[in-house]
XYZ file of C-alpha atoms in Angstrom:
570
model
C 0.000 0.000 0.000
C 2.807 2.419 0.838
C 5.116 3.942 -1.758
C 7.842 1.426 -2.538
C 9.902 3.316 -5.096
C 10.076 7.042 -4.590
C 12.427 9.555 -6.178
C 12.676 13.296 -6.501
C 13.013 14.576 -10.042
C 14.396 18.090 -9.908
C 14.822 19.694 -13.296
C 17.351 22.364 -12.429
C 18.601 23.491 -15.807
C 21.136 26.095 -14.814
C 22.399 26.978 -11.371
C 22.549 30.678 -12.114
C 22.157 33.237 -14.855
C 23.989 32.423 -18.087
C 25.667 35.817 -17.755
C 27.569 34.682 -14.707
C 31.047 33.493 -15.552
C 31.676 29.987 -14.296
C 34.978 28.224 -14.284
C 36.185 24.902 -12.943
C 39.608 24.116 -11.562
C 39.859 21.007 -13.731
C 39.442 22.459 -17.217
C 41.364 24.814 -19.425
C 39.369 27.823 -20.617
C 41.647 29.205 -23.291
C 39.501 32.134 -24.356
C 39.530 33.794 -20.932
C 42.119 33.855 -18.147
C 41.228 32.152 -14.896
C 40.035 34.781 -12.467
C 41.088 35.490 -8.936
C 38.477 34.680 -6.238
C 37.647 38.358 -5.810
C 37.228 38.911 -9.539
C 35.130 35.749 -9.844
C 32.859 36.872 -7.012
C 32.397 40.223 -8.705
C 31.389 38.521 -11.948
C 28.767 36.537 -10.056
C 27.242 39.578 -8.406
C 27.494 41.998 -11.311
C 26.408 40.310 -14.569
C 27.776 41.889 -17.717
C 25.510 44.237 -19.647
C 23.769 42.961 -22.761
C 22.064 44.647 -25.672
C 18.692 45.750 -24.286
C 19.919 45.207 -20.686
C 18.053 41.895 -20.611
C 18.867 39.300 -17.983
C 17.024 36.022 -17.430
C 15.417 35.683 -14.025
C 16.577 33.017 -11.599
C 13.288 31.165 -11.253
C 12.958 28.496 -8.597
C 12.520 25.214 -10.415
C 9.647 22.967 -9.323
C 10.245 19.526 -7.857
C 8.041 16.539 -8.612
C 8.073 13.513 -6.337
C 7.338 10.376 -8.358
C 6.115 7.379 -6.358
C 5.452 3.904 -7.763
C 2.526 2.364 -5.912
C 0.415 -0.756 -5.870
C -2.920 0.387 -4.427
C -6.634 0.151 -5.146
C -7.318 3.121 -7.440
C -10.688 3.760 -5.821
C -8.977 4.221 -2.462
C -6.191 6.524 -3.644
C -6.399 9.927 -1.955
C -5.377 13.062 -3.847
C -6.485 15.728 -6.272
C -6.698 13.965 -9.669
C -6.881 10.275 -10.578
C -5.946 10.104 -14.278
C -6.698 6.934 -16.232
C -4.989 6.272 -19.553
C -7.453 4.459 -21.809
C -7.256 2.935 -25.268
C -10.225 2.871 -27.622
C -10.732 -0.823 -26.773
C -10.899 -0.044 -23.043
C -14.147 1.868 -23.574
C -16.101 -1.163 -24.793
C -19.542 -1.474 -23.098
C -21.749 -4.418 -22.251
C -25.466 -4.718 -23.040
C -26.244 -2.422 -20.095
C -23.829 0.285 -21.306
C -21.418 -0.497 -18.495
C -17.667 -0.591 -18.968
C -16.257 -4.062 -19.594
C -12.773 -2.928 -18.516
C -12.141 -3.952 -14.904
C -10.578 -0.698 -13.687
C -13.061 1.587 -15.441
C -15.955 -0.573 -14.208
C -14.662 -0.426 -10.652
C -14.290 3.356 -10.703
C -17.660 3.859 -12.392
C -19.414 1.649 -9.838
C -18.181 3.970 -7.091
C -19.479 6.945 -9.064
C -22.908 5.498 -9.816
C -22.348 5.355 -13.558
C -21.272 8.994 -13.857
C -18.035 8.176 -15.691
C -19.770 6.131 -18.387
C -22.447 8.772 -18.789
C -19.989 11.664 -19.051
C -17.721 9.878 -21.523
C -20.723 9.191 -23.767
C -22.079 12.732 -23.534
C -18.676 14.244 -24.292
C -18.097 11.792 -27.150
C -14.898 10.557 -25.544
C -13.626 7.625 -27.602
C -10.062 7.185 -26.305
C -8.349 8.717 -29.314
C -4.920 10.265 -28.810
C -5.309 13.868 -27.700
C -8.749 13.383 -26.144
C -9.296 13.949 -22.436
C -12.102 14.602 -20.011
C -11.809 15.523 -16.334
C -14.722 15.419 -13.872
C -15.143 16.926 -10.392
C -16.539 14.073 -8.353
C -17.509 12.665 -4.978
C -17.435 9.007 -4.049
C -13.709 8.361 -4.543
C -10.631 9.253 -2.567
C -9.679 11.682 -5.345
C -11.349 15.037 -5.953
C -11.313 14.599 -9.727
C -11.096 11.722 -12.149
C -9.824 12.070 -15.697
C -9.863 9.884 -18.786
C -6.985 10.436 -21.215
C -6.915 8.831 -24.653
C -4.041 6.591 -25.753
C -5.387 5.646 -29.178
C -6.119 2.178 -30.534
C -3.154 0.181 -29.267
C -0.132 2.285 -28.266
C 3.128 0.689 -29.392
C 5.492 3.686 -29.172
C 6.488 5.995 -26.287
C 4.585 8.964 -27.767
C 1.079 8.206 -26.398
C 2.444 7.577 -22.908
C 4.508 10.785 -22.993
C 1.300 12.475 -24.114
C -0.431 10.942 -21.101
C 2.146 12.516 -18.794
C 1.761 15.887 -20.516
C -2.046 15.712 -20.340
C -1.965 14.861 -16.643
C 0.187 17.909 -15.958
C -2.082 20.117 -18.089
C -5.081 18.984 -16.055
C -3.165 19.628 -12.843
C -2.261 23.141 -13.973
C -5.842 24.048 -14.871
C -7.199 22.874 -11.508
C -4.184 23.896 -9.378
C -3.833 20.277 -8.296
C -1.122 19.386 -5.824
C -1.163 15.595 -6.194
C -1.970 13.330 -9.144
C -2.117 9.578 -9.707
C -1.741 7.906 -13.104
C -2.990 4.429 -13.939
C -3.507 2.528 -17.174
C -6.922 0.956 -17.668
C -5.151 -2.066 -19.169
C -1.671 -2.836 -17.866
C -2.002 -6.510 -17.026
C -0.733 -7.628 -20.447
C 2.461 -5.572 -20.329
C 5.822 -7.286 -19.871
C 8.124 -6.186 -17.073
C 10.279 -4.279 -19.585
C 7.218 -2.614 -21.158
C 6.080 -1.456 -17.729
C 9.464 0.149 -17.112
C 9.411 1.857 -20.526
C 5.849 3.049 -19.983
C 6.659 4.512 -16.562
C 9.684 6.244 -18.095
C 7.562 7.764 -20.861
C 4.846 8.956 -18.453
C 7.381 10.534 -16.108
C 9.260 12.198 -18.985
C 6.054 13.624 -20.418
C 5.021 14.958 -17.037
C 8.346 16.642 -16.253
C 8.621 18.200 -19.708
C 4.940 19.166 -19.702
C 5.331 21.000 -16.418
C 8.264 23.023 -17.744
C 7.513 26.608 -18.765
C 10.333 28.923 -19.761
C 9.403 32.121 -17.937
C 12.927 33.475 -17.455
C 12.279 36.502 -19.634
C 8.895 37.455 -18.162
C 8.541 40.013 -15.399
C 6.127 37.736 -13.532
C 5.881 33.965 -13.442
C 3.281 31.736 -11.803
C 4.632 28.798 -9.819
C 2.900 25.460 -10.530
C 1.146 23.784 -7.612
C 1.853 20.179 -8.630
C 4.215 18.418 -6.248
C 3.654 14.678 -6.556
C 2.695 12.077 -9.153
C 1.904 8.496 -8.145
C 2.239 5.862 -10.855
C -0.070 2.956 -10.058
C -0.048 -0.556 -11.442
C 3.286 -0.582 -13.272
C 5.233 -2.279 -10.530
C 7.510 -1.197 -7.693
C 11.083 -1.786 -6.627
C 14.630 -0.692 -7.496
C 14.403 -1.267 -11.263
C 11.442 1.086 -11.579
C 13.096 3.578 -9.239
C 16.183 3.528 -11.472
C 14.035 4.073 -14.558
C 12.254 7.045 -13.016
C 15.580 8.589 -12.048
C 16.768 8.075 -15.615
C 13.663 9.908 -16.841
C 14.568 12.809 -14.564
C 18.178 12.896 -15.749
C 17.273 12.878 -19.447
C 14.520 15.451 -18.907
C 17.010 17.716 -17.132
C 19.184 17.647 -20.249
C 16.200 18.305 -22.514
C 15.059 21.277 -20.460
C 18.582 22.688 -20.496
C 18.613 22.327 -24.289
C 15.233 24.040 -24.563
C 16.422 26.958 -22.466
C 19.502 27.404 -24.636
C 17.444 27.524 -27.839
C 14.748 29.741 -26.308
C 17.299 32.319 -25.156
C 17.377 35.381 -27.429
C 20.529 36.080 -29.417
C 21.310 39.263 -27.467
C 21.546 37.051 -24.365
C 23.010 33.801 -25.681
C 26.073 35.010 -27.559
C 28.845 32.598 -28.588
C 30.737 33.565 -25.438
C 27.772 32.850 -23.168
C 27.188 29.512 -24.908
C 30.824 28.680 -24.169
C 30.304 29.651 -20.516
C 27.276 27.359 -20.314
C 29.393 24.530 -21.717
C 32.169 25.285 -19.243
C 29.621 25.218 -16.430
C 28.741 21.625 -17.350
C 32.396 20.697 -16.907
C 32.489 22.583 -13.608
C 29.320 20.985 -12.266
C 30.332 17.462 -13.269
C 34.081 17.843 -12.890
C 34.419 14.203 -11.843
C 33.721 13.107 -15.431
C 34.109 16.218 -17.613
C 36.912 18.463 -18.810
C 36.519 21.472 -21.093
C 38.630 23.330 -23.596
C 37.384 26.592 -25.129
C 39.435 27.889 -28.053
C 39.465 31.546 -29.080
C 39.810 32.881 -32.631
C 43.596 33.002 -32.516
C 43.816 29.383 -31.436
C 41.361 28.362 -34.133
C 43.525 30.184 -36.680
C 46.520 28.162 -35.492
C 44.484 25.042 -36.273
C 43.762 26.509 -39.742
C 39.978 26.654 -39.258
C 39.466 29.127 -42.092
C 35.993 27.890 -42.978
C 34.644 28.446 -39.449
C 36.455 31.745 -38.933
C 35.187 33.062 -42.279
C 31.614 32.774 -41.013
C 32.481 34.413 -37.673
C 34.429 37.319 -39.177
C 31.597 39.851 -39.413
C 30.333 39.690 -35.834
C 31.312 41.962 -32.954
C 30.833 38.896 -30.722
C 33.937 36.726 -31.160
C 33.726 33.003 -31.924
C 34.282 30.332 -29.281
C 35.174 26.775 -30.236
C 33.814 24.437 -27.553
C 35.233 21.011 -26.737
C 33.920 19.075 -23.755
C 35.245 15.595 -23.041
C 33.432 12.996 -20.943
C 35.464 10.176 -19.404
C 34.020 7.607 -16.990
C 34.741 7.667 -13.289
C 36.709 4.429 -13.444
C 37.464 1.457 -15.608
C 38.657 1.218 -19.206
C 37.383 3.239 -22.158
C 36.192 0.742 -24.739
C 34.714 3.096 -27.344
C 35.213 6.770 -28.258
C 32.350 8.822 -29.682
C 31.889 12.419 -30.829
C 28.797 14.599 -30.968
C 29.103 17.736 -33.102
C 26.470 20.472 -32.976
C 25.931 23.485 -35.200
C 26.317 26.555 -32.975
C 25.104 29.641 -34.851
C 23.684 31.712 -32.005
C 22.211 34.015 -34.652
C 22.089 33.766 -38.427
C 21.283 36.920 -40.378
C 22.266 35.182 -43.605
C 25.290 37.434 -44.007
C 25.439 39.395 -47.260
C 22.885 36.931 -48.663
C 20.618 38.314 -45.962
C 17.403 36.539 -45.071
C 14.528 38.586 -46.522
C 10.919 38.126 -47.483
C 8.017 36.101 -46.096
C 8.984 32.766 -44.610
C 12.647 33.628 -44.073
C 12.076 33.413 -40.285
C 14.969 35.730 -39.474
C 13.307 36.561 -36.157
C 13.641 32.897 -35.157
C 17.277 32.490 -36.120
C 18.211 32.238 -32.457
C 17.325 28.554 -32.920
C 20.124 28.073 -35.447
C 22.200 26.756 -32.539
C 19.711 23.929 -31.933
C 22.330 21.337 -32.841
C 24.681 22.645 -30.161
C 21.807 22.660 -27.656
C 21.209 18.972 -28.411
C 24.892 18.212 -27.905
C 25.214 20.185 -24.644
C 21.885 18.909 -23.318
C 23.185 15.391 -23.879
C 26.373 16.307 -22.037
C 24.389 17.536 -19.037
C 22.308 14.350 -18.929
C 25.410 12.148 -19.150
C 26.999 14.152 -16.338
C 24.103 12.989 -14.167
C 24.018 9.394 -15.444
C 27.807 8.790 -15.598
C 27.905 5.718 -17.877
C 31.064 3.540 -17.764
C 33.205 2.322 -20.635
C 32.650 5.192 -23.056
C 34.486 8.432 -23.873
C 32.428 11.158 -25.544
C 33.626 14.380 -27.157
C 31.123 17.254 -27.449
C 32.156 19.775 -30.089
C 30.570 23.098 -31.067
C 31.982 25.794 -33.354
C 29.995 28.670 -31.858
C 29.667 31.996 -33.692
C 27.252 34.431 -35.325
C 26.653 35.014 -39.041
C 26.380 38.790 -39.357
C 27.129 41.604 -41.804
C 30.003 44.092 -41.603
C 32.987 45.388 -43.513
C 35.087 42.549 -42.111
C 32.576 39.905 -43.128
C 32.745 37.095 -45.637
C 31.479 38.051 -49.098
C 29.789 35.976 -51.798
C 32.563 34.760 -54.070
C 35.217 34.574 -51.343
C 37.268 31.394 -51.037
C 37.886 29.951 -47.572
C 40.200 27.095 -46.609
C 39.105 24.442 -44.120
C 41.441 22.812 -41.615
C 41.846 19.704 -43.779
C 43.203 21.892 -46.593
C 40.135 21.797 -48.819
C 39.092 25.106 -50.392
C 35.515 26.339 -50.632
C 34.076 29.036 -52.886
C 31.337 30.762 -50.913
C 28.545 31.281 -53.409
C 25.985 31.883 -50.640
C 26.812 33.327 -47.222
C 23.494 32.004 -45.908
C 24.797 28.437 -46.254
C 27.092 29.123 -43.324
C 26.294 26.255 -40.981
C 28.051 23.701 -43.135
C 31.144 25.912 -43.209
C 31.383 25.898 -39.422
C 30.637 22.181 -39.255
C 33.394 21.443 -41.771
C 36.134 22.476 -39.337
C 34.279 20.994 -36.379
C 34.101 17.601 -38.121
C 37.801 17.675 -39.000
C 38.563 18.469 -35.343
C 36.292 15.628 -34.179
C 38.033 13.119 -36.437
C 41.369 14.187 -34.958
C 40.206 13.093 -31.489
C 40.582 9.433 -32.456
C 36.868 8.618 -32.222
C 35.215 5.623 -33.868
C 31.823 7.251 -34.496
C 30.570 10.810 -35.066
C 27.052 12.188 -35.123
C 26.551 15.805 -36.145
C 23.275 17.638 -35.605
C 22.292 20.854 -37.318
C 19.395 23.058 -38.270
C 20.972 22.924 -41.688
C 18.451 23.226 -44.533
C 14.964 24.453 -45.238
C 14.900 21.738 -47.895
C 14.733 19.077 -45.182
C 11.724 20.807 -43.615
C 10.009 20.882 -47.013
C 10.731 17.170 -47.477
C 9.855 15.860 -43.998
C 7.807 18.571 -42.322
C 8.162 20.033 -38.827
C 8.253 16.834 -36.762
C 10.794 14.570 -38.473
C 14.577 14.951 -38.748
C 16.478 13.788 -41.797
C 19.280 11.264 -41.313
C 22.229 10.791 -43.667
C 24.962 8.194 -43.218
C 26.980 5.799 -45.366
C 27.014 3.347 -42.430
C 24.110 0.900 -42.142
C 25.418 -0.234 -38.748
C 25.379 3.301 -37.346
C 21.927 3.898 -38.816
C 20.651 0.768 -37.056
C 22.083 1.930 -33.734
C 20.561 5.399 -33.920
C 17.154 4.257 -35.125
C 16.980 1.740 -32.280
C 17.754 4.599 -29.894
C 15.020 6.752 -31.457
C 12.528 3.908 -31.039
C 13.159 4.154 -27.298
C 13.117 7.970 -27.168
C 10.103 8.379 -29.443
C 11.837 11.041 -31.550
C 11.127 10.753 -35.264
C 13.931 10.222 -37.788
C 13.894 9.336 -41.488
C 16.905 8.146 -43.446
C 17.565 9.933 -46.738
C 20.048 8.933 -49.441
C 23.550 10.271 -49.965
C 23.158 10.459 -53.740
C 26.730 10.923 -54.982
C 25.678 12.045 -58.462
C 24.273 15.248 -56.937
C 27.817 16.310 -56.060
C 28.249 17.508 -59.662
C 26.345 20.669 -58.719
C 28.972 21.495 -56.075
C 31.978 21.794 -58.368
C 33.788 25.128 -58.472
C 36.035 26.620 -61.132
C 38.261 28.428 -58.627
C 38.170 26.109 -55.580
C 37.667 22.482 -54.612
C 33.943 23.036 -54.191
C 31.207 25.625 -53.705
C 29.143 25.681 -50.531
C 25.715 25.402 -52.168
C 24.296 23.640 -55.203
C 20.910 23.933 -56.834
C 17.571 24.110 -55.046
C 16.728 20.501 -55.836
C 17.889 17.967 -53.265
C 19.248 20.693 -51.012
C 19.367 18.574 -47.838
C 21.191 15.762 -49.651
C 23.727 18.144 -51.186
C 24.400 19.716 -47.770
C 25.085 16.264 -46.313
C 27.413 15.448 -49.218
C 29.294 18.666 -48.447
C 29.829 17.627 -44.818
C 31.024 14.211 -45.948
C 34.074 15.875 -47.527
C 35.377 16.678 -44.041
C 34.990 13.268 -42.393
C 37.703 10.630 -42.305
C 36.513 7.578 -44.238
C 37.627 5.303 -41.389
C 35.163 6.979 -39.001
C 31.489 6.006 -38.920
C 29.569 9.237 -39.433
C 25.967 10.391 -39.377
C 24.451 13.783 -40.143
C 21.062 14.679 -38.634
C 19.256 17.654 -40.168
C 16.895 18.796 -37.403
C 15.719 22.069 -38.954
C 12.081 20.972 -38.642
C 11.716 19.468 -35.158
C 14.019 21.923 -33.340
C 11.065 24.284 -32.842
C 7.363 23.923 -31.990
C 5.528 26.596 -33.963
C 2.280 26.069 -32.062
C 3.923 26.611 -28.676
C 6.509 29.016 -30.127
C 9.140 27.244 -28.104
C 12.118 24.923 -28.456
C 11.563 21.167 -28.265
C 14.914 19.870 -27.024
C 14.901 17.496 -29.975
C 17.695 14.952 -30.286
C 18.815 14.796 -26.667
C 16.810 11.735 -25.612
C 17.963 9.807 -28.683
C 21.619 10.769 -28.238
C 21.639 9.776 -24.568
C 20.108 6.421 -25.424
C 22.658 5.914 -28.227
C 25.619 6.703 -25.975
C 24.354 4.353 -23.258
C 23.831 1.586 -25.791
C 27.407 2.007 -26.993
C 28.591 1.962 -23.394
C 26.779 -1.305 -22.665
C 27.886 -2.929 -25.939
C 31.510 -2.007 -25.248
C 31.669 -3.981 -21.998
């Protein structure tokens, strides 16, 4: 009857304002000198000024206590009892009573009210449907039915259940909620763990609201969620903690993308990365390279993009190493880090250019750093992971890169810039060369790279490009667990003909047709053939237009992929 497995899931995304300089004793921050204690204290009490004098508020982050329980749902005491139901669960007998055992038991206590209300409100159990009733006769003040669809076989409906539960709690200012599936008896032990993980993840992410830039913010009342009927014990407790760790990384990624470009400059992004190394100094080190150091490494492609901005570039390299034991596999995650993209001299103009949203052009770096934060909490053994971001802005000035200029990447290849608005691939070129030089076996890069991929796959699906079937299998298995949607597209080599230059080794853009494929072929020129490589174009799912907010896309899949590599390497 009592809670067997209870954990606190605290999604603290950043310990202080991103303006506050944070340094660890264990990493080398090449762009800035290490400060004396007095100077460091001053930086923490007097944040540097930004354009518009905007500073994010330090909002107290809510805590949710998840408890796994095995109790009679009709005797549970709290604010909302939420029941996840499939369309089959709503089947009725000849007397219009629920055939499902749990629904029948609840409805008997309510004198048939639940069956009557679900009929009157035309509730059929479809995904997205919900109904919540204020009741008497149960231990709970309200009971809700939340649709899971016909027969849920992916994490998405269960994450949706968690989100819907939180939405109901917000609207009624509920303090405590219980979640139960109408039909859980047929689930395997592993399916129960996965379902609990999905519900908890959906709830934590659904509760999150990024109010850092509002003058007033309302604190949610929800404090506890009981998960009933999916088991108890240490395995479930571990799974719920894992949900909290991954969600913490996702929320951190969302906050990075949501932050306006006058706040999240390349330097501030580097500070946020350095803070990860400081917070998890037992497993992380950090190296931040300035422009001069990047020039020594001959990163002409990256520096060409950064040249026009008053905010200098920062090349970020975090390295995760396990607490103990051997390293059996080395991986690299590379994220596009354009904290703002004006388009350069090929400036973004006209309807649909979305220049006002180009703060999200660092969504790839947010995915990489969000993954780093989650792994700092999880601390998997046996795997070394390099997190690499070439952070900069693409602006316009007299020092900026012009259409027709030729830049030279760090592997010696020359690029004729025929479009300054195809800048992300130029920064990734040097980042990929750098990643290959770390001696890794596998690389995944993530980027909001092309509008062509959004046209092809829409706003919810990321495009995947890789010459490695084995790597594709690994990542798609990870996405099956995370619920994030990926679609593999071809690396059609014949399209490379459009990228030939008269004056250089290549141009940086081809024709309009097959734009996402051509961009991936460009990146392939900067990857060592001995390294397994994948490019993920996440231009669509990085942003939720309906909510006008970042999604944190990619982080859950990347964490799952790293952990799978860690377990396979044992």
